[in-house]
Short mmCIF file of C-alpha atoms in Angstrom, two decimals:
data_model
loop_
_atom_site.label_atom_id
_atom_site.label_comp_id
_atom_site.label_asym_id
_atom_site.label_seq_id
_atom_site.Cartn_x
_atom_site.Cartn_y
_atom_site.Cartn_z
CA MET A 4 0.00 0.00 0.00
CA HIS A 5 2.80 2.39 0.91
CA ARG A 6 4.47 1.70 -2.43
CA ALA A 7 1.27 2.37 -4.41
CA LEU A 8 0.75 5.66 -2.58
CA LYS A 9 4.32 6.69 -3.33
CA ARG A 10 3.87 5.86 -7.05
CA ARG A 11 0.59 7.73 -7.21
CA THR A 12 2.11 10.79 -5.51
CA THR A 13 5.08 10.70 -7.88
CA LEU A 14 2.75 10.42 -10.88
CA VAL A 15 0.57 13.33 -9.72
CA VAL A 16 3.60 15.53 -9.04
CA GLY A 17 5.12 14.59 -12.42
CA VAL A 18 1.92 15.42 -14.29
CA ALA A 19 1.60 18.73 -12.43
CA VAL A 20 5.21 19.66 -13.30
CA ALA A 21 4.70 18.68 -16.95
CA LEU A 22 1.49 20.73 -17.22
CA THR A 23 3.20 23.71 -15.64
CA MET A 24 6.12 23.49 -18.05
CA PHE A 25 3.91 23.13 -21.12
CA SER A 26 1.65 25.99 -20.11
CA ALA A 27 4.66 28.25 -19.53
CA CYS A 28 5.96 27.49 -23.04
CA THR A 29 2.84 28.50 -24.94
CA PRO A 30 3.31 31.63 -27.04
CA ALA A 31 1.54 34.82 -26.09
CA GLU A 32 -0.85 36.42 -28.50
CA ALA A 33 0.64 38.97 -30.89
CA PRO A 34 0.68 42.51 -29.52
CA LYS A 35 -1.94 44.81 -30.97
CA PRO A 36 -0.89 48.28 -32.16
CA ILE A 37 -1.65 51.02 -29.67
CA ALA A 38 -2.56 53.54 -32.34
CA THR A 39 -2.30 54.04 -36.05
CA PRO A 40 0.42 56.33 -37.35
CA GLY A 41 -0.57 59.96 -37.35
CA VAL A 42 0.43 62.76 -39.64
CA GLU A 43 3.79 62.47 -41.35
CA PRO A 44 6.27 64.87 -39.69
CA THR A 45 7.30 67.91 -41.71
CA GLY A 46 9.28 71.04 -40.99
CA THR A 47 12.82 72.21 -40.50
CA VAL A 48 15.29 71.31 -37.77
CA GLU A 49 18.57 73.15 -37.28
CA LEU A 50 21.16 71.27 -35.24
CA TRP A 51 24.33 72.88 -33.98
CA HIS A 52 27.02 70.60 -32.59
CA PHE A 53 30.63 70.70 -31.50
CA PHE A 54 31.50 67.07 -32.30
CA THR A 55 34.62 66.16 -34.28
CA ASP A 56 35.95 63.04 -35.97
CA ARG A 57 34.32 59.86 -34.71
CA GLU A 58 31.45 61.57 -32.88
CA ALA A 59 30.62 63.74 -35.90
CA LYS A 60 30.64 60.67 -38.16
CA ALA A 61 28.28 58.84 -35.76
CA LEU A 62 25.97 61.87 -35.70
CA ASP A 63 26.03 62.15 -39.50
CA ASP A 64 25.14 58.45 -39.81
CA THR A 65 22.27 58.86 -37.37
CA LEU A 66 20.99 61.95 -39.19
CA ALA A 67 21.17 60.11 -42.53
CA ARG A 68 18.91 57.39 -41.10
CA PHE A 69 16.58 60.10 -39.77
CA LYS A 70 16.43 61.77 -43.20
CA ALA A 71 15.64 58.42 -44.83
CA LYS A 72 12.83 57.78 -42.36
CA TYR A 73 11.39 61.32 -42.42
CA PRO A 74 12.05 62.75 -45.89
CA LYS A 75 9.70 65.72 -45.39
CA VAL A 76 11.80 67.05 -42.48
CA THR A 77 14.59 69.37 -43.59
CA LEU A 78 17.75 69.09 -41.48
CA THR A 79 20.32 71.85 -41.32
CA VAL A 80 23.45 70.71 -39.49
CA LYS A 81 26.08 73.18 -38.35
CA GLY A 82 29.16 71.46 -37.00
CA GLY A 83 32.22 72.97 -35.35
CA GLN A 84 30.23 75.11 -32.96
CA ASP A 85 31.41 75.96 -29.47
CA ASP A 86 29.74 77.29 -26.34
CA ALA A 87 30.54 80.92 -27.14
CA LYS A 88 28.97 80.70 -30.62
CA VAL A 89 25.86 78.99 -29.27
CA THR A 90 25.47 81.53 -26.45
CA THR A 91 25.89 84.43 -28.90
CA ALA A 92 23.33 82.94 -31.28
CA ILE A 93 20.81 82.39 -28.50
CA GLY A 94 21.22 85.98 -27.32
CA ALA A 95 20.83 87.34 -30.85
CA ALA A 96 17.73 85.30 -31.70
CA PRO A 97 14.37 87.08 -31.68
CA ALA A 98 12.08 86.29 -28.76
CA ARG A 99 9.57 83.58 -29.59
CA THR A 100 6.41 82.64 -27.81
CA TRP A 101 4.74 79.30 -27.97
CA PRO A 102 1.03 79.27 -28.77
CA SER A 103 0.29 78.02 -25.27
CA ALA A 104 2.15 81.00 -23.78
CA THR A 105 -0.09 83.49 -25.55
CA PRO A 106 -3.10 84.42 -23.46
CA PRO A 107 -6.37 83.48 -25.13
CA THR A 108 -8.46 86.27 -26.58
CA SER A 109 -12.01 85.75 -25.41
CA SER A 110 -15.00 87.74 -24.36
CA ALA A 111 -15.73 88.49 -20.74
CA SER A 112 -18.74 86.19 -20.81
CA SER A 113 -16.52 83.14 -21.23
CA ALA A 114 -14.28 84.08 -18.32
CA PRO A 115 -14.67 82.03 -15.15
CA PRO A 116 -16.89 83.57 -12.48
CA ALA A 117 -15.25 85.55 -9.73
CA PRO A 118 -15.01 83.77 -6.39
CA GLY A 119 -18.18 84.15 -4.34
CA SER A 120 -20.29 85.37 -7.30
CA THR A 121 -22.11 82.08 -7.81
#
């Protein structure tokens, strides 16, 4: 009787281990895309850098892949720049405001009510 119980226990444990292993090896379902691609990027990007030799070559290779992937984006690359040139250019650039920094123009009726007026 003891021997039969031992065999049965071994068999049950073996089947449980086998089922666990097989269930862990099943492939997951293919991931679904989160969203469809949006509008193709366009515009102009100007990149100033101070890299030389190997770093400049690596940057050029990366930018070539970028241009191949996004042909409607114009890249202007200005190498050989240093901190003084960049600082001077930033100081000389005209002030720009982002659309979100511009206060909205709206009528007084769309303004939120003053505290305590409701």
